[in-house]
Short mmCIF file of C-alpha atoms in Angstrom, two decimals:
data_model
loop_
_atom_site.label_atom_id
_atom_site.label_comp_id
_atom_site.label_asym_id
_atom_site.label_seq_id
_atom_site.Cartn_x
_atom_site.Cartn_y
_atom_site.Cartn_z
CA MET A 193 124.05 83.95 50.03
CA LEU A 194 124.65 86.46 52.83
CA ILE A 195 122.92 86.02 56.16
CA ALA A 196 120.96 88.87 57.68
CA GLN A 197 122.21 91.10 60.47
CA LEU A 198 119.47 91.77 63.00
CA ASP A 199 118.52 95.28 64.10
CA ASN A 200 116.41 96.54 66.99
CA SER A 201 113.06 95.63 65.43
CA TYR A 202 112.95 91.98 66.59
CA GLU A 203 112.11 90.94 63.05
CA PHE A 204 113.68 87.81 61.51
CA PRO A 205 114.04 86.63 57.91
CA HIS A 206 111.82 83.72 56.94
CA PRO A 207 113.46 80.36 57.75
CA ASP A 208 113.45 79.51 54.04
CA ASN A 209 116.32 82.01 53.74
CA ALA A 210 118.59 79.96 56.02
CA LEU A 211 121.85 78.64 54.60
CA ALA A 212 122.27 75.03 53.56
CA GLU A 213 125.85 75.13 54.87
CA PRO A 214 126.23 75.58 57.73
CA ASN A 215 122.82 74.01 57.87
CA GLY A 216 120.16 76.41 59.10
CA LEU A 217 122.20 79.54 59.80
CA LEU A 218 119.75 82.38 59.25
CA ALA A 219 120.95 85.57 60.93
CA PHE A 220 123.44 87.08 63.35
CA GLY A 221 123.47 89.86 65.91
CA GLY A 222 120.71 91.30 68.01
CA ASP A 223 120.21 90.69 71.71
CA LEU A 224 118.79 87.89 73.83
CA SER A 225 115.90 89.83 75.29
CA ALA A 226 112.73 87.96 76.16
CA GLU A 227 110.89 89.71 73.33
CA ARG A 228 113.43 88.64 70.70
CA LEU A 229 113.55 85.08 72.01
CA LYS A 230 109.75 84.83 71.97
CA THR A 231 109.66 86.12 68.40
CA ALA A 232 112.36 83.68 67.32
CA TYR A 233 110.71 80.60 68.79
CA SER A 234 107.33 81.57 67.35
CA LYS A 235 108.95 81.37 63.90
CA GLY A 236 110.91 78.14 64.42
CA ILE A 237 114.23 79.91 65.05
CA PHE A 238 116.63 79.47 67.97
CA PRO A 239 119.98 80.95 69.09
CA TRP A 240 123.15 78.87 69.17
CA PHE A 241 126.63 80.37 69.41
CA SER A 242 129.83 80.26 71.42
CA PRO A 243 130.26 82.46 74.51
CA ASN A 244 131.71 85.93 73.80
CA GLU A 245 130.61 85.81 70.16
CA LEU A 246 127.75 87.57 68.38
CA PRO A 247 124.45 85.67 68.62
CA LEU A 248 123.77 83.32 65.72
CA TRP A 249 120.21 82.34 64.85
CA TRP A 250 119.28 79.01 63.26
CA SER A 251 116.43 77.15 61.60
CA PRO A 252 117.88 73.88 60.26
CA ASP A 253 116.45 71.66 57.55
CA PRO A 254 115.71 68.90 58.41
CA ARG A 255 114.48 69.52 61.96
CA ALA A 256 114.74 66.93 64.74
CA VAL A 257 111.48 66.19 66.58
CA LEU A 258 109.96 63.55 68.81
CA ILE A 259 106.37 62.77 67.89
CA PRO A 260 104.01 61.52 70.63
CA GLY A 261 103.80 57.74 70.61
CA GLU A 262 107.33 57.35 69.24
CA LEU A 263 109.31 57.54 72.48
CA HIS A 264 111.83 54.72 72.56
CA THR A 265 112.99 53.23 75.85
CA GLY A 266 115.30 50.27 75.33
CA ARG A 267 115.37 47.23 77.57
CA THR A 268 118.33 48.51 79.58
CA LEU A 269 116.70 51.91 80.21
CA ARG A 270 113.35 50.31 81.14
CA ARG A 271 115.13 48.07 83.63
CA PHE A 272 116.93 51.09 85.09
CA ILE A 273 113.68 53.08 85.35
CA ARG A 274 112.02 50.28 87.34
CA LYS A 275 114.78 50.55 89.96
CA HIS A 276 115.72 54.22 89.58
CA PRO A 277 116.94 56.03 92.71
CA TYR A 278 115.76 59.49 91.60
CA GLN A 279 113.10 62.02 92.38
CA ILE A 280 112.04 64.07 89.38
CA THR A 281 110.41 67.50 89.56
CA VAL A 282 109.32 70.26 87.22
CA ASN A 283 110.12 73.95 87.73
CA TYR A 284 111.79 73.55 91.12
CA ALA A 285 115.27 74.83 90.18
CA PHE A 286 115.35 76.43 86.73
CA GLU A 287 118.51 78.49 87.23
CA GLN A 288 120.37 75.50 88.68
CA VAL A 289 119.42 73.33 85.71
CA VAL A 290 120.59 75.92 83.18
CA TYR A 291 123.83 76.30 85.12
CA GLY A 292 124.25 72.51 85.20
CA CYS A 293 123.84 72.37 81.41
CA ALA A 294 126.44 75.13 81.09
CA GLN A 295 128.98 73.15 83.14
CA ARG A 296 129.02 69.95 81.08
CA GLN A 297 132.49 68.51 80.62
CA GLU A 298 132.11 68.22 76.85
CA GLY A 299 131.80 71.99 76.59
CA THR A 300 128.84 74.25 76.11
CA TRP A 301 127.42 77.21 74.20
CA ILE A 302 125.47 78.39 77.26
CA GLY A 303 127.26 81.58 78.30
CA SER A 304 126.09 84.10 80.87
CA ASP A 305 123.99 86.02 78.33
CA ILE A 306 122.14 82.84 77.34
CA GLN A 307 121.54 81.99 80.99
CA LEU A 308 120.14 85.45 81.68
CA GLY A 309 117.91 85.43 78.60
CA TYR A 310 116.27 82.12 79.45
CA GLN A 311 115.91 83.02 83.11
CA THR A 312 113.87 86.02 81.95
CA LEU A 313 111.72 83.72 79.82
CA HIS A 314 111.25 81.47 82.84
CA GLN A 315 110.09 84.39 84.93
CA GLU A 316 107.52 85.14 82.20
CA GLY A 317 106.26 81.55 82.33
CA LEU A 318 107.63 80.50 78.94
CA ALA A 319 110.79 78.55 79.80
CA HIS A 320 110.70 75.53 82.09
CA SER A 321 112.96 72.98 83.73
CA VAL A 322 112.85 69.36 84.79
CA GLU A 323 115.10 68.38 87.68
CA VAL A 324 116.54 65.02 88.74
CA TRP A 325 117.42 64.67 92.42
CA HIS A 326 119.40 62.02 94.29
CA LYS A 327 119.60 62.32 98.05
CA GLN A 328 118.47 65.97 97.74
CA GLN A 329 121.29 66.78 95.28
CA LEU A 330 120.60 67.94 91.72
CA VAL A 331 122.18 65.30 89.46
CA GLY A 332 120.56 66.01 86.11
CA GLY A 333 117.83 67.75 84.22
CA LEU A 334 116.70 69.57 81.11
CA TYR A 335 115.18 72.91 80.15
CA GLY A 336 113.39 74.41 77.20
CA VAL A 337 110.72 76.75 75.89
CA ASN A 338 106.98 76.08 75.65
CA ILE A 339 104.94 77.39 72.71
CA GLY A 340 101.31 76.33 72.84
CA THR A 341 101.38 72.53 72.74
CA LEU A 342 105.01 72.37 71.53
CA PHE A 343 108.04 72.03 73.80
CA CYS A 344 111.38 73.18 72.40
CA GLY A 345 114.14 71.33 74.23
CA GLU A 346 117.28 73.41 74.69
CA SER A 347 119.76 71.37 76.70
CA MET A 348 120.11 68.60 79.28
CA PHE A 349 122.79 67.34 81.63
CA SER A 350 123.61 64.27 83.71
CA LYS A 351 125.87 63.77 86.69
CA MET A 352 124.63 60.24 87.38
CA GLU A 353 123.67 57.29 85.20
CA ASN A 354 120.69 57.94 82.92
CA ALA A 355 119.67 61.06 84.86
CA SER A 356 118.83 63.17 81.80
CA LYS A 357 117.03 60.27 80.10
CA CYS A 358 114.92 59.72 83.20
CA ALA A 359 114.14 63.45 83.23
CA PHE A 360 112.97 63.30 79.64
CA VAL A 361 110.90 60.12 80.01
CA ALA A 362 109.07 61.50 83.06
CA PHE A 363 108.52 64.85 81.36
CA TYR A 364 107.37 63.21 78.12
CA HIS A 365 104.45 61.50 79.86
CA HIS A 366 103.65 64.60 81.95
CA PHE A 367 103.58 66.85 78.88
CA LEU A 368 101.32 64.50 76.93
CA ARG A 369 98.90 64.16 79.84
CA HIS A 370 98.47 67.94 79.72
CA GLY A 371 97.79 68.07 75.98
CA GLY A 372 101.32 68.37 74.59
CA GLN A 373 101.62 67.44 70.90
CA LEU A 374 105.27 67.72 69.80
CA PHE A 375 108.82 67.87 71.13
CA ASP A 376 111.32 69.98 69.18
CA CYS A 377 114.83 68.51 69.51
CA GLN A 378 116.32 71.00 67.00
CA VAL A 379 119.30 68.99 65.69
CA LEU A 380 119.40 65.20 65.86
CA ASN A 381 122.15 63.68 68.01
CA HIS A 382 122.86 60.23 69.41
CA HIS A 383 121.18 60.98 72.73
CA THR A 384 117.87 62.25 71.30
CA GLU A 385 117.87 59.65 68.51
CA SER A 386 118.17 56.90 71.12
CA LEU A 387 114.93 58.21 72.66
CA GLY A 388 113.05 58.09 69.35
CA ALA A 389 113.65 61.52 67.83
CA LYS A 390 113.81 61.74 64.03
CA ASN A 391 114.35 64.30 61.30
CA ILE A 392 111.46 65.87 59.39
CA PRO A 393 111.57 68.58 56.69
CA ARG A 394 111.63 72.13 58.01
CA LYS A 395 108.42 72.98 56.16
CA GLU A 396 106.66 70.14 57.96
CA PHE A 397 108.03 71.34 61.30
CA LEU A 398 106.78 74.88 60.62
CA ARG A 399 103.32 73.49 59.88
CA TYR A 400 103.37 71.66 63.22
CA LEU A 401 104.54 74.86 64.91
CA GLY A 402 101.68 76.86 63.43
CA GLN A 403 99.13 74.31 64.62
CA CYS A 404 100.61 74.06 68.12
CA GLN A 405 100.64 77.83 68.60
CA LYS A 406 96.86 77.91 68.19
CA GLN A 407 96.33 75.52 71.10
CA SER A 408 97.01 75.52 74.84
CA LEU A 409 98.12 73.02 77.43
CA GLN A 410 95.84 72.01 80.24
CA THR A 411 96.06 74.03 83.45
CA GLY A 412 98.70 72.89 85.91
CA CYS A 413 101.30 71.57 83.49
CA TRP A 414 103.96 73.99 84.72
CA ASP A 415 103.10 74.09 88.40
CA ALA A 416 106.11 73.11 90.53
CA GLN A 417 105.48 69.43 91.24
CA LEU A 418 106.87 65.94 91.59
CA LEU A 419 106.71 63.84 88.39
CA GLU A 420 106.05 60.14 88.13
CA LEU A 421 108.50 57.90 86.31
#
């Protein structure tokens, strides 16, 4: 099966047309404008590609999610959280968080065009960051896209022990307090699995997505603020 090449219309094929191998590859090309990104996320599609290559668009099956009530914090992480030396904020330093994710030692797919695209979404109130601070220095965080009561996690980074996990745990409780209903982790990995994420069929994820898009978070969720951990 051939994958679709995107044009200027911002339309995407249905996720059911994605390849089985590589899992979820649906389309290529197009730009990373805010309008295209909004359209993609509303359909359960996200970009993922190497810098200096054409954009690739994905909708994998199964899809990794974290369902409210299923967050896992092991004994070691709970002990660390009780003594943690961090301050955690939301929407204080979006550009710095994206840049931090792009500088991870293990390599990254977050090139300058990705950074610019998500910064535009942030300016429109659709992309958000969680920051972890130690002695006024940014040492970790995460960012992603909000659709109704769904949060689509894009990337996270850590420069100190458990910084990104602390960011997620604090954000998890904050998001749920404001009416959040699902966390999209896209593709399961060791880090997200350790926090309780699991795979569900793509069709089930798309049903969740449709339900979440019809609802809204409570006011104040994305105000710049200090989070409790």
